[in-house]
PDB file of C-alpha atoms in Angstrom:
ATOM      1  CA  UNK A   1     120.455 108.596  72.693  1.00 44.00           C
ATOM      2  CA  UNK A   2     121.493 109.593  75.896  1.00 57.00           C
ATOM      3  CA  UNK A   3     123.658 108.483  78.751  1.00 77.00           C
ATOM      4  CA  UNK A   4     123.266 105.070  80.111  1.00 83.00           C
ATOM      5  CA  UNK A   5     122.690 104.914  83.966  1.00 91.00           C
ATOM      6  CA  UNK A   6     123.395 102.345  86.580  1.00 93.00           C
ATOM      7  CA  UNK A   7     121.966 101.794  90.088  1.00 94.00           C
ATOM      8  CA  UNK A   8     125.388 103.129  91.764  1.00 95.00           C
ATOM      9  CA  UNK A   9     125.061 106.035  89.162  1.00 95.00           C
ATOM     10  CA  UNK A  10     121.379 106.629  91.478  1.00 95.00           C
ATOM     11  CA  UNK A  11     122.629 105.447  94.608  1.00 95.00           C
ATOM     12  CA  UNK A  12     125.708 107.805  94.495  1.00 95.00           C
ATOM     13  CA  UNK A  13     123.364 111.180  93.541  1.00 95.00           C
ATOM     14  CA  UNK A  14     123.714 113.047  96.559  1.00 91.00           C
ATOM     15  CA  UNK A  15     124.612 109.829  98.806  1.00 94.00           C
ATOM     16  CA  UNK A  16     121.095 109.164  98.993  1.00 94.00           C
ATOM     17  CA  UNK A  17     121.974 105.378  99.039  1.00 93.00           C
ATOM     18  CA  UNK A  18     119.336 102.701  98.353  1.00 92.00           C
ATOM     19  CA  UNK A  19     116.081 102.401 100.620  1.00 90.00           C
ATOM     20  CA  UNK A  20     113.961  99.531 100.893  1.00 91.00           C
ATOM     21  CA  UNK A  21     111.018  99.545  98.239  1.00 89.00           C
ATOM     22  CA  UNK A  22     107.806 100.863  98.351  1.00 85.00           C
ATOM     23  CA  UNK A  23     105.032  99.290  96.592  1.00 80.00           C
ATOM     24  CA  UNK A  24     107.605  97.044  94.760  1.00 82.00           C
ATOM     25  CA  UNK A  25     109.280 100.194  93.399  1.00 88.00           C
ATOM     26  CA  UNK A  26     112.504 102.026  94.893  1.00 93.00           C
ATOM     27  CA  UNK A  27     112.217 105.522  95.092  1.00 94.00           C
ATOM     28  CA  UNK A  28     115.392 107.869  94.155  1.00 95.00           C
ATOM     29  CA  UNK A  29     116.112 111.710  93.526  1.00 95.00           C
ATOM     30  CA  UNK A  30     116.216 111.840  89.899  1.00 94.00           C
ATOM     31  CA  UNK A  31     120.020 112.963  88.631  1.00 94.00           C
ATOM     32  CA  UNK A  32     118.852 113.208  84.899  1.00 92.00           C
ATOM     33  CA  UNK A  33     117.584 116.359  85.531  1.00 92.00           C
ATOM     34  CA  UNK A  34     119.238 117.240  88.720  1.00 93.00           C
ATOM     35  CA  UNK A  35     116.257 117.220  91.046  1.00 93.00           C
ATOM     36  CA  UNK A  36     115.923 116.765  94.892  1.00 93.00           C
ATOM     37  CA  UNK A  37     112.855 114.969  95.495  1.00 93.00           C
ATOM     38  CA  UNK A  38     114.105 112.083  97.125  1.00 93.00           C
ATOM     39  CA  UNK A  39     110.999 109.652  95.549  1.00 92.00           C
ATOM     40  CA  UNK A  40     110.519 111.486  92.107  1.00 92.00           C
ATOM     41  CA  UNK A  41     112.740 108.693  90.107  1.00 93.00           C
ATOM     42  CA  UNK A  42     111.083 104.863  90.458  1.00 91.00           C
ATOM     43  CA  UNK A  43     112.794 102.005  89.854  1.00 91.00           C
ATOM     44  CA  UNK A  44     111.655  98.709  89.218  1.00 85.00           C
ATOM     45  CA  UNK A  45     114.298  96.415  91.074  1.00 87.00           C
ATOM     46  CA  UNK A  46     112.829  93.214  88.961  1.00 80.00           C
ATOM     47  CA  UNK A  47     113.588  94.643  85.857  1.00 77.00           C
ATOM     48  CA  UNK A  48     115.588  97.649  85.907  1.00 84.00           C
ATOM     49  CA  UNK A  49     113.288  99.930  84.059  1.00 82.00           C
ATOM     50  CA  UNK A  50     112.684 103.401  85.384  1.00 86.00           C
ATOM     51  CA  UNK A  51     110.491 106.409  85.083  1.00 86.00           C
ATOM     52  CA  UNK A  52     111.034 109.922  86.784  1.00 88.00           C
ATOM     53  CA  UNK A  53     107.758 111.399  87.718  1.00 88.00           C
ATOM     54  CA  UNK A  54     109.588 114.998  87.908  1.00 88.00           C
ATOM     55  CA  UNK A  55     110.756 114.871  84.102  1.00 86.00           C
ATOM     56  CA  UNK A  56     109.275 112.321  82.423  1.00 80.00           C
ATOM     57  CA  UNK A  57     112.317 110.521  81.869  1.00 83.00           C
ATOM     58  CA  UNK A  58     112.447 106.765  81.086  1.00 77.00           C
ATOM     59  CA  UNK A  59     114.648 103.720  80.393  1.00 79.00           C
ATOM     60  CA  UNK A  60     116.525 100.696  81.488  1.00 79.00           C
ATOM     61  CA  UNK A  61     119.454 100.800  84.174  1.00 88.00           C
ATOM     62  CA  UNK A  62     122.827  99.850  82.489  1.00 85.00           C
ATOM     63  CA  UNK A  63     123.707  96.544  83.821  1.00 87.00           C
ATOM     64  CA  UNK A  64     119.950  95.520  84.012  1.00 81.00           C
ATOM     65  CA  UNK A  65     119.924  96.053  79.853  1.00 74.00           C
ATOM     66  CA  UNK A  66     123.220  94.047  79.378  1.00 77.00           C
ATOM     67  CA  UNK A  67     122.074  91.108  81.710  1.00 74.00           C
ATOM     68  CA  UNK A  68     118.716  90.835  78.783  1.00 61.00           C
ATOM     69  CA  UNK A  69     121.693  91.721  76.079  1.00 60.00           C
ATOM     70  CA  UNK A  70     123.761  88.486  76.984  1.00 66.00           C
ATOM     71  CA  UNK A  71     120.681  86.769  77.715  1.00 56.00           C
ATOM     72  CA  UNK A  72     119.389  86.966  74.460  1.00 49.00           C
ATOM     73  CA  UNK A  73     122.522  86.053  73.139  1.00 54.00           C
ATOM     74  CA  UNK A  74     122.793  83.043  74.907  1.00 55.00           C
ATOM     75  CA  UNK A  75     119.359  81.927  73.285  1.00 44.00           C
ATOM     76  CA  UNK A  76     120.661  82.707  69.987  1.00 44.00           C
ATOM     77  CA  UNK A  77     123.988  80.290  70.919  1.00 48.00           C
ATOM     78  CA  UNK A  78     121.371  77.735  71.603  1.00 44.00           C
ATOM     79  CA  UNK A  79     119.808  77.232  68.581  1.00 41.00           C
ATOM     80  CA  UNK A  80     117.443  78.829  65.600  1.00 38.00           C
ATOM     81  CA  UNK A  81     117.012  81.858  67.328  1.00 34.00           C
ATOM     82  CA  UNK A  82     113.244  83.152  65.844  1.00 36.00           C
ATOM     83  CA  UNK A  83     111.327  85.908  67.866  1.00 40.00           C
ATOM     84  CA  UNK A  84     107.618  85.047  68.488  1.00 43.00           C
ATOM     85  CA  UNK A  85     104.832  87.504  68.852  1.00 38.00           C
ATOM     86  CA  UNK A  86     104.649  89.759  71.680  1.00 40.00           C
ATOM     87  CA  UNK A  87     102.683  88.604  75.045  1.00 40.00           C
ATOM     88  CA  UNK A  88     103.230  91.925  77.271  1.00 38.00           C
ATOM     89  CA  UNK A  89     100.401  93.699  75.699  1.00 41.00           C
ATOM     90  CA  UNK A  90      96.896  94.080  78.207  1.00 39.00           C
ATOM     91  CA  UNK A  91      95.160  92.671  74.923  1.00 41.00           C
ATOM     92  CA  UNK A  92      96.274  90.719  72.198  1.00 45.00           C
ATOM     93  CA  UNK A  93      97.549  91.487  68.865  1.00 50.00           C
ATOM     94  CA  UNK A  94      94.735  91.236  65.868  1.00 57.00           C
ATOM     95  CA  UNK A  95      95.541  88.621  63.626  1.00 62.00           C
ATOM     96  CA  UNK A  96      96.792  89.737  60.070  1.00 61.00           C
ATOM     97  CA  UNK A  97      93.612  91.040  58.211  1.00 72.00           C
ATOM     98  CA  UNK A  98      94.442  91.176  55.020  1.00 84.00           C
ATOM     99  CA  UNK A  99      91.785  92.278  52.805  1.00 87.00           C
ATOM    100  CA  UNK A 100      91.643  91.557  48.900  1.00 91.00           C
ATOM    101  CA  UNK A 101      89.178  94.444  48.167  1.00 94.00           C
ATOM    102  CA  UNK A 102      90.743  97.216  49.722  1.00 94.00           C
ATOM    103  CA  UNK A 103      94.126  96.216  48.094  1.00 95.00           C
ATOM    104  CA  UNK A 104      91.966  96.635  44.504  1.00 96.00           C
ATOM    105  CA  UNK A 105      90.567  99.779  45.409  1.00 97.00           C
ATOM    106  CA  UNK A 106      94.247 101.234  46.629  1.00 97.00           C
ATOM    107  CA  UNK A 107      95.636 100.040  43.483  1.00 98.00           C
ATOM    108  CA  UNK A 108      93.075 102.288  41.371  1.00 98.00           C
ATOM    109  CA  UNK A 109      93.738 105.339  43.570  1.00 98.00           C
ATOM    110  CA  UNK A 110      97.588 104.592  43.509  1.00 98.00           C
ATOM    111  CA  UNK A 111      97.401 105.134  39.534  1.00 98.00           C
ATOM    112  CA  UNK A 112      95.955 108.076  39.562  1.00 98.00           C
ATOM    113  CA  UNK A 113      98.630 109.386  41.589  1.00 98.00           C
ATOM    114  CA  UNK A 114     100.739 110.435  38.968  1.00 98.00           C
ATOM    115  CA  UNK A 115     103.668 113.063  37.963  1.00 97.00           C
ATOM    116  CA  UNK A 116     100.883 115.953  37.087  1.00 97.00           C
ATOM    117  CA  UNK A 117      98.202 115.071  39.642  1.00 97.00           C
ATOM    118  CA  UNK A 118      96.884 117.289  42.225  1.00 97.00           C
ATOM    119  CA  UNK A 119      98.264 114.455  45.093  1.00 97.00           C
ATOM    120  CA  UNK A 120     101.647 114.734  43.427  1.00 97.00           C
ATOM    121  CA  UNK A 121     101.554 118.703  43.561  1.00 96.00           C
ATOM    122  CA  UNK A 122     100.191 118.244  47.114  1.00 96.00           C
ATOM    123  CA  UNK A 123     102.836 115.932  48.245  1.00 96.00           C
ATOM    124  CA  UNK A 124     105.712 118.271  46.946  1.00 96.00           C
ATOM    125  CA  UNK A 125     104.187 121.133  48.949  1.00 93.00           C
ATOM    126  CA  UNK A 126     104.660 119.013  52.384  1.00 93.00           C
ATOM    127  CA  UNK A 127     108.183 118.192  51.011  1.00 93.00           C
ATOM    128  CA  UNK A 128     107.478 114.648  50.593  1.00 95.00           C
ATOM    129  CA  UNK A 129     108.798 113.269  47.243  1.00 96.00           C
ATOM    130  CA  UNK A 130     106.474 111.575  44.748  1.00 97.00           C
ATOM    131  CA  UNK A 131     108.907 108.498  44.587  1.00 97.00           C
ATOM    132  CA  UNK A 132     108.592 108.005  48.137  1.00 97.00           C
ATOM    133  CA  UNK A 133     105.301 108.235  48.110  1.00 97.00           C
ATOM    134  CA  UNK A 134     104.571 105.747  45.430  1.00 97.00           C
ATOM    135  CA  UNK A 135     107.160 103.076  47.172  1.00 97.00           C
ATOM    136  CA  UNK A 136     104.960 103.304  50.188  1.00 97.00           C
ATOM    137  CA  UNK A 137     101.652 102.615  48.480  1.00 98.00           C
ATOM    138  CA  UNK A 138      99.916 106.420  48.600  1.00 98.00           C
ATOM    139  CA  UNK A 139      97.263 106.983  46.294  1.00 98.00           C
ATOM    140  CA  UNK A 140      94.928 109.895  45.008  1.00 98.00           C
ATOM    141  CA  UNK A 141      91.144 109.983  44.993  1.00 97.00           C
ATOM    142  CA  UNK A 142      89.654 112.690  43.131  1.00 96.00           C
ATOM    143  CA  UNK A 143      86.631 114.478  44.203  1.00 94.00           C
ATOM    144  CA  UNK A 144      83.485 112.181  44.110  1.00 94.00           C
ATOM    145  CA  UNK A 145      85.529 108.894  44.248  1.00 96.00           C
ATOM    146  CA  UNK A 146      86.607 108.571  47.892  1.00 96.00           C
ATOM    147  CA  UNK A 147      84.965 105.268  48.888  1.00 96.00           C
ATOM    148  CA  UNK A 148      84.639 106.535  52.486  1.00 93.00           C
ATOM    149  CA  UNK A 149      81.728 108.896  54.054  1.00 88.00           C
ATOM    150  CA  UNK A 150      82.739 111.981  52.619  1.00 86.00           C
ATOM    151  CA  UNK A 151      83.425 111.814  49.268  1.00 89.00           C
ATOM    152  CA  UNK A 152      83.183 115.475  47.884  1.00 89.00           C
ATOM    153  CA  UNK A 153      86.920 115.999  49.383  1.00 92.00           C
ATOM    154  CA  UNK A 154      89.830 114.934  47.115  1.00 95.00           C
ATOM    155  CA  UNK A 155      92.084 112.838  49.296  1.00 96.00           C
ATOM    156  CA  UNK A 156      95.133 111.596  49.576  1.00 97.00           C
ATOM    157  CA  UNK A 157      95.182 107.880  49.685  1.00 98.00           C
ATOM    158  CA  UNK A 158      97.251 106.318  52.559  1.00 98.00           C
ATOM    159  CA  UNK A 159      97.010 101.945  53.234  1.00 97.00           C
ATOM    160  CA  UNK A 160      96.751 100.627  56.359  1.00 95.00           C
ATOM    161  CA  UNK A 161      99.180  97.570  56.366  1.00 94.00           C
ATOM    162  CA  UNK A 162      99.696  94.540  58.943  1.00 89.00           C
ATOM    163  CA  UNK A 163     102.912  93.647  60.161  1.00 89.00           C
ATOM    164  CA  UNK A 164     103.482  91.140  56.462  1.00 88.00           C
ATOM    165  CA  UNK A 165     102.647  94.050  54.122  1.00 92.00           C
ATOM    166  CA  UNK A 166      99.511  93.290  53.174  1.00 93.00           C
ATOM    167  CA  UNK A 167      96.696  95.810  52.559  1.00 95.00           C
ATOM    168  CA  UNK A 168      93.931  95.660  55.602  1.00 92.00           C
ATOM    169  CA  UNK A 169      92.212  99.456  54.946  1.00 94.00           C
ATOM    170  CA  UNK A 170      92.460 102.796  53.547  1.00 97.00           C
ATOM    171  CA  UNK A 171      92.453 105.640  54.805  1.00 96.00           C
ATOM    172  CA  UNK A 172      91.999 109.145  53.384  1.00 96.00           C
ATOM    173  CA  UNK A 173      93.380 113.069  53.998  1.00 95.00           C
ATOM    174  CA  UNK A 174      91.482 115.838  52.531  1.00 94.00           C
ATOM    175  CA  UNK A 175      93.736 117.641  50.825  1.00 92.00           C
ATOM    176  CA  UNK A 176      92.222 121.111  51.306  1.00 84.00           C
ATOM    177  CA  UNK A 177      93.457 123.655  53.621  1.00 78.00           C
ATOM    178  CA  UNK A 178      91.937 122.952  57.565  1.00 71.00           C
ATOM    179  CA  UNK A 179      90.244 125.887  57.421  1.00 77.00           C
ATOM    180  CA  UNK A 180      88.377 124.966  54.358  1.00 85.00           C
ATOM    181  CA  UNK A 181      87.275 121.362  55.653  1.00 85.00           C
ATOM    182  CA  UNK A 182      84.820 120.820  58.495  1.00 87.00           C
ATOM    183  CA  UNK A 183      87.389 119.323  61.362  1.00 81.00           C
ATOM    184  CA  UNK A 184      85.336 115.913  61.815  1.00 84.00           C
ATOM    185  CA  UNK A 185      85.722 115.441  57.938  1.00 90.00           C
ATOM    186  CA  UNK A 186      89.437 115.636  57.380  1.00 91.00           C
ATOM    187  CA  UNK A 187      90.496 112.276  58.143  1.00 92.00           C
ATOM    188  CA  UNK A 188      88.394 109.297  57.102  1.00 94.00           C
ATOM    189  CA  UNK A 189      89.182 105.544  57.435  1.00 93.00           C
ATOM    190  CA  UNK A 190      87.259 102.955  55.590  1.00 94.00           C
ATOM    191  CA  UNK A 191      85.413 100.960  57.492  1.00 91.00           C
ATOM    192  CA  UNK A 192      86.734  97.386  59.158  1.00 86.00           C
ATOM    193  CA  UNK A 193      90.160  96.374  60.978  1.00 84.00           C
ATOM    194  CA  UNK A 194      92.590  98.632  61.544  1.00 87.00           C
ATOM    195  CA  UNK A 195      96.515  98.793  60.789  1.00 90.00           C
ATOM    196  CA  UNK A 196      99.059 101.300  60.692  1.00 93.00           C
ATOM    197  CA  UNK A 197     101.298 103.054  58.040  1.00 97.00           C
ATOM    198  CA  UNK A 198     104.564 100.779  57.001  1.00 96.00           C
ATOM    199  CA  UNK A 199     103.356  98.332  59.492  1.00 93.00           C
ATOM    200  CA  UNK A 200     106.087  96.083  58.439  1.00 92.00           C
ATOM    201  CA  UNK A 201     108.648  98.709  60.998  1.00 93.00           C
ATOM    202  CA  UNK A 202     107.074  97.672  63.844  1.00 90.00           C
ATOM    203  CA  UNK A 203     109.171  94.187  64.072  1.00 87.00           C
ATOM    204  CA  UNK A 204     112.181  95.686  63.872  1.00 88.00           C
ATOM    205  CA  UNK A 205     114.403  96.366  66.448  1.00 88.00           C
ATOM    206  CA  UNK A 206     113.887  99.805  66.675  1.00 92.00           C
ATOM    207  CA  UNK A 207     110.477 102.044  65.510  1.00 93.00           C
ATOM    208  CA  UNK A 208     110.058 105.214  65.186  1.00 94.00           C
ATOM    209  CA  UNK A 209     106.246 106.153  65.948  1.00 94.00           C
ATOM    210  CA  UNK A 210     104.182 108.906  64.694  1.00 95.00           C
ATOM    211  CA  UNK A 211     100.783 109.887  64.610  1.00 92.00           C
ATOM    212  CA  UNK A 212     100.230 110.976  60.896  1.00 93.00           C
ATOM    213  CA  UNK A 213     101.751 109.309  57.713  1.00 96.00           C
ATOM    214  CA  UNK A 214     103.051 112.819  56.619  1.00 95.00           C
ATOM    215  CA  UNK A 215     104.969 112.495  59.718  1.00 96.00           C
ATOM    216  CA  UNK A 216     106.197 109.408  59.150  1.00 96.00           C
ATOM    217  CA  UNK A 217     106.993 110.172  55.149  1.00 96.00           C
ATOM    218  CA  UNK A 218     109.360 113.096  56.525  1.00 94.00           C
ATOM    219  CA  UNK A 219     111.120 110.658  58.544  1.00 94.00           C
ATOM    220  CA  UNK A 220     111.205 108.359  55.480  1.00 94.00           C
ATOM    221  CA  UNK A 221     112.917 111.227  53.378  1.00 93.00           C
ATOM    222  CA  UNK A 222     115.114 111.928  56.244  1.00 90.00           C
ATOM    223  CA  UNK A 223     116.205 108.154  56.195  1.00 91.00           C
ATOM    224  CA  UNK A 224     114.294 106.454  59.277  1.00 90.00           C
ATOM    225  CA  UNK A 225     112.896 103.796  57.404  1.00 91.00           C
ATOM    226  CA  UNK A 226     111.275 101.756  60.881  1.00 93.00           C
ATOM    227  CA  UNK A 227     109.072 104.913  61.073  1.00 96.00           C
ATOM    228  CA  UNK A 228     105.319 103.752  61.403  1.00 96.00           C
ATOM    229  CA  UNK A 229     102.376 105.977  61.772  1.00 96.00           C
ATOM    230  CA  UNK A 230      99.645 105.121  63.981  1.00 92.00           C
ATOM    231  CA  UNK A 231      97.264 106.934  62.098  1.00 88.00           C
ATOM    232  CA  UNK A 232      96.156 108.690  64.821  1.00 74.00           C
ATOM    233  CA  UNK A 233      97.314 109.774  68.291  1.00 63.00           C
ATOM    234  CA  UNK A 234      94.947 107.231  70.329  1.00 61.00           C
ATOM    235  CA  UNK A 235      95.419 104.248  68.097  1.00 69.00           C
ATOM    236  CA  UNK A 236      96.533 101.177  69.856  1.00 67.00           C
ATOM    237  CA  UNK A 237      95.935  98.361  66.381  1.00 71.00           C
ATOM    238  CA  UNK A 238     100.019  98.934  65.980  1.00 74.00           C
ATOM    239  CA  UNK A 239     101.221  98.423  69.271  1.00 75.00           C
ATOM    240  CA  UNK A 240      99.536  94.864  69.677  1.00 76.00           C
ATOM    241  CA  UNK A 241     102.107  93.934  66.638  1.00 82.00           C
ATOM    242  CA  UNK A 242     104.787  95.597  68.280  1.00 84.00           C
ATOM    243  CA  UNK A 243     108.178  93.746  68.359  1.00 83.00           C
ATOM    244  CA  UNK A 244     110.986  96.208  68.624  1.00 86.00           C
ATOM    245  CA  UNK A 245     111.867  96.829  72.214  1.00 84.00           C
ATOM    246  CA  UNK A 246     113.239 100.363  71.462  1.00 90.00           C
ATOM    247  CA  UNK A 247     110.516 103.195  70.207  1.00 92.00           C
ATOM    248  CA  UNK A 248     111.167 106.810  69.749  1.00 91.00           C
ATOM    249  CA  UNK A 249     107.925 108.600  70.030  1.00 92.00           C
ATOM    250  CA  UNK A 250     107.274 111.304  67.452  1.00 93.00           C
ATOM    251  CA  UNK A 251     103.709 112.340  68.349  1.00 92.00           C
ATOM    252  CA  UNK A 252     102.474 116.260  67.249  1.00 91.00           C
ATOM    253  CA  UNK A 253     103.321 118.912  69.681  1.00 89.00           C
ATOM    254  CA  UNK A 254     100.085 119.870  70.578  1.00 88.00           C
ATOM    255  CA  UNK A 255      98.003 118.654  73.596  1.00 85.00           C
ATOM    256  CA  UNK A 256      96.118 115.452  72.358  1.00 85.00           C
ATOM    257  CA  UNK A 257      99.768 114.393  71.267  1.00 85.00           C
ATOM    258  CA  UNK A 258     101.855 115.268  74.334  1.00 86.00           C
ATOM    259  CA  UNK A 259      98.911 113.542  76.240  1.00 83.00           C
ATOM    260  CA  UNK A 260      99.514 110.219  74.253  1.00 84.00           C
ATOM    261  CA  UNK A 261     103.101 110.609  74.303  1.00 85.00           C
ATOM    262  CA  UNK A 262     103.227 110.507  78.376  1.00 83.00           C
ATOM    263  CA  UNK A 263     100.396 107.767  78.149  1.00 80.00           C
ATOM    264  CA  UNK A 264     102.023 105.676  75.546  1.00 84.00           C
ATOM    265  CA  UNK A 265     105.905 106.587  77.302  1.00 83.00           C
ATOM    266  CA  UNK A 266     104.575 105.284  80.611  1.00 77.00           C
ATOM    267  CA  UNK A 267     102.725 101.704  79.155  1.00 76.00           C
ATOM    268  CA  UNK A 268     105.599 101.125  76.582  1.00 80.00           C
ATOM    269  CA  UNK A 269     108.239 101.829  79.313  1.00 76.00           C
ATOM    270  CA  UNK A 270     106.546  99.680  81.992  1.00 67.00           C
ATOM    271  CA  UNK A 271     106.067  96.604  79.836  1.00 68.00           C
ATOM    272  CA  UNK A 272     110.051  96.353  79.014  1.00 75.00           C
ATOM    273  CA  UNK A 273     110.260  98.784  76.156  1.00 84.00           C
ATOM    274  CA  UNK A 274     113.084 101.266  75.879  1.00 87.00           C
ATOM    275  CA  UNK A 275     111.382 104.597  75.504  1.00 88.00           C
ATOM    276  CA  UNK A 276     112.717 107.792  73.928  1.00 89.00           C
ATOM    277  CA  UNK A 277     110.632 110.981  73.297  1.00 88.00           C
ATOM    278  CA  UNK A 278     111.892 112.759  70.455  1.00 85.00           C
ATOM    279  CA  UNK A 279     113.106 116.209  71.878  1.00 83.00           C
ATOM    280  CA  UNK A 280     110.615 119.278  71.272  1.00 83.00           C
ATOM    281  CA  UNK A 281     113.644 121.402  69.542  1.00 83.00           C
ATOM    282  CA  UNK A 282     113.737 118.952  66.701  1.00 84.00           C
ATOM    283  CA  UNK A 283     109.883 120.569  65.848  1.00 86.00           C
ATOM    284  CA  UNK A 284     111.098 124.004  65.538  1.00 85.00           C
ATOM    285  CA  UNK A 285     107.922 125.421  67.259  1.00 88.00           C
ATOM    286  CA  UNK A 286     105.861 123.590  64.848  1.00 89.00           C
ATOM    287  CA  UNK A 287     102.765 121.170  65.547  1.00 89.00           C
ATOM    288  CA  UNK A 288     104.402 118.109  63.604  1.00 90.00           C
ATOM    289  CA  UNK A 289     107.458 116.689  61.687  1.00 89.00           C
ATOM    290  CA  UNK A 290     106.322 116.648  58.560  1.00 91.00           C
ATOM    291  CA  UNK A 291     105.964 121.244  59.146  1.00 89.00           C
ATOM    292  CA  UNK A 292     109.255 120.328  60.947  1.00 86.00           C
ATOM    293  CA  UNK A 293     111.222 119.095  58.246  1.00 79.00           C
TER     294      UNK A 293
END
C-alpha cells in the first residue's frame, strides 16, 4: 500500500536535516507529496507515527514499525502469545451485548428473504449476491412488519453483531428509491446497544471500514472479507472493539464521509493504528462502493 518511509528518507528531503521538536512533535517538509513547507509533515519521535497536515497522509516510519514487528515477535517466543482487548481508546469498549430477542426477530426476517423476494430482487440490483447476503445474516421485512419506528417501508434487514458473532440489534434500509422516502426515515436501528456489520473483522489484523453494509457487501463480493460497516459515518460502537492495527477507510465520497474519514484518519493514526484511505479513483465519481463496484 504504498512506500515505506524512514526518518533519513525525511531528513534527506531537501537536506532539511532534523530540528529539535516542537510540542513533542518534529516538524518536516512532507516528500510524499513533494511539498516545501518545512513543518507540514509531524512526526512523533516516541512512536514513529506521522501525519502530513498538507496531504493528509499518515503512517508509521520504517524502522519504527519493524522495532513493534520484532517486538511482538519476541512476546510470541515467550510464551502463549493471546492479544487482549484494546486500551488506546478515550472510552472503553462495550461489553458483548448479545441479545436473544433480536436474534429471533432476525431469524424471521432472514426467511423471508428468499430466491423470489423483493430483498432478493433488491440485492441483485446493487450487485450484491443473494448467497452472500444470506451468509452474512440479511433479512427482509415486508411492509407493516419492520419492528422499528417506521414500519410502512419494506426494509432490508441488516444485524448488528459484537466482535463473537452474536446478534446485539437490527437495523433496517428502506428499500425504496431516496427520493421516494422522507431522508430521516431511510435508515432505522432498533432500539438498545449498538454493533457493527461482520463485527467479527474488526480483530483481525487488518479491517477494512465502511459506513454502509452495502458498502461493505461489495467488498465482500470483491473478496475483502475483514470489511466491517459502521453503520453509519459517526459511529464509534466498532472502534472500541477494534483490534487490527491496520484499517483502510472506505467512507462515502461525499462531505459527512470525507469529514469522518480525516476525523477517524487522524484518532486511528495517533493512537498507533496504521491508516490507509482508500484512494477516491477506486469510486469512479460515485458517492459509495457499493455504486462503485
Amino acid at each position: 500500500m504504498g512506500r515505506e518511509w524512514t526518518m533519513a528518507d525525511l531528513e534527506a528531503y531537501h537536506g532539511q536535516g532534523r530540528r529539535p521538536p516542537t510540542g513533542g512533535r518534529l516538524r518536516f517538509a512532507c516528500p510524499i507529496h513533494e511539498g516545501d513547507n518545512p513543518t507540514s509533515l509531524s512526526v512523533d519521535p516516541e512512536t514513529g507515527w506521522y501525519k502530513c497536515f498538507s496531504c493528509g497522509a499518515t503512517g508509521q516510519l520504517a524502522e519504527y514499525r519493524q522495532a513493534w514487528l520484532e517486538q511482538r515477535r519476541a512476546l510470541r517466543g515467550a510464551g502463549p502469545y493471546r492479544r487482549e482487548p484494546p486500551t488506546y481508546w478515550p472510552q472503553a469498549a462495550p461489553p458483548p451485548q448479545a441479545d436473544p430477542h433480536r436474534a429471533e426477530l432476525l431469524a424471521r426476517y432472514q426467511a423471508n428473504l428468499t430466491p423470489d423476494s423483493p430483498g432478493a430482487r433488491y440485492l441483485a440490483q446493487r450487485g450484491i449476491p443473494l448467497e452472500l447476503a444470506k451468509r452474512h445474516g440479511l433479512g427482509y421485512a415486508p411492509p407493516g412488519k419492520w419492528a422499528g419506528r417506521v414500519a410502512k417501508w419494506e426494509r432490508l434487514v441488516v444485524p448488528h453483531l459484537d466482535p463473537g458473532g452474536a446478534v446485539v440489534n437490527l437495523y433496517g434500509r428502506a428499500m425504496a428509491d431516496n427520493d421516494q422516502v422522507p431522508q430521516g426515515e431511510r435508515h432505522d436501528h432498533l432500539p438498545g446497544a449498538k454493533g457493527a456489520f461482520n463485527a467479527p473483522g474488526l480483530v483481525r489484523d487488518v479491517v477494512f471500514l465502511t459506513e454502509g453494509a452495502m458498502d461493505a457487501l461489495a467488498l465482500l463480493e470483491a473478496g475483502e472479507e475483514n470489511a466491517v460497516a459502521m453503520l453509519g459515518p459517526d459511529s464509534r460502537v466498532a472502534l472500541g472493539w477494534l483490534q487490527a492495527r491496520r484499517v483502510v477507510l472506505c467512507l462515502d465520497m461525499d462531505d459527512t464521509g470525507r469529514r469522518s474519514t480525516g476525523e477517524l484518519a487522524d484518532t486511528l493514526s495517533l493512537l498507533g493504528v496504521q491508516v490507509f484511505i482508500l484512494p477516491a479513483e477506486v469510486y469512479r465519481g460515485e458517492k459509495d462502493l457499493n455504486a462503485a463496484m
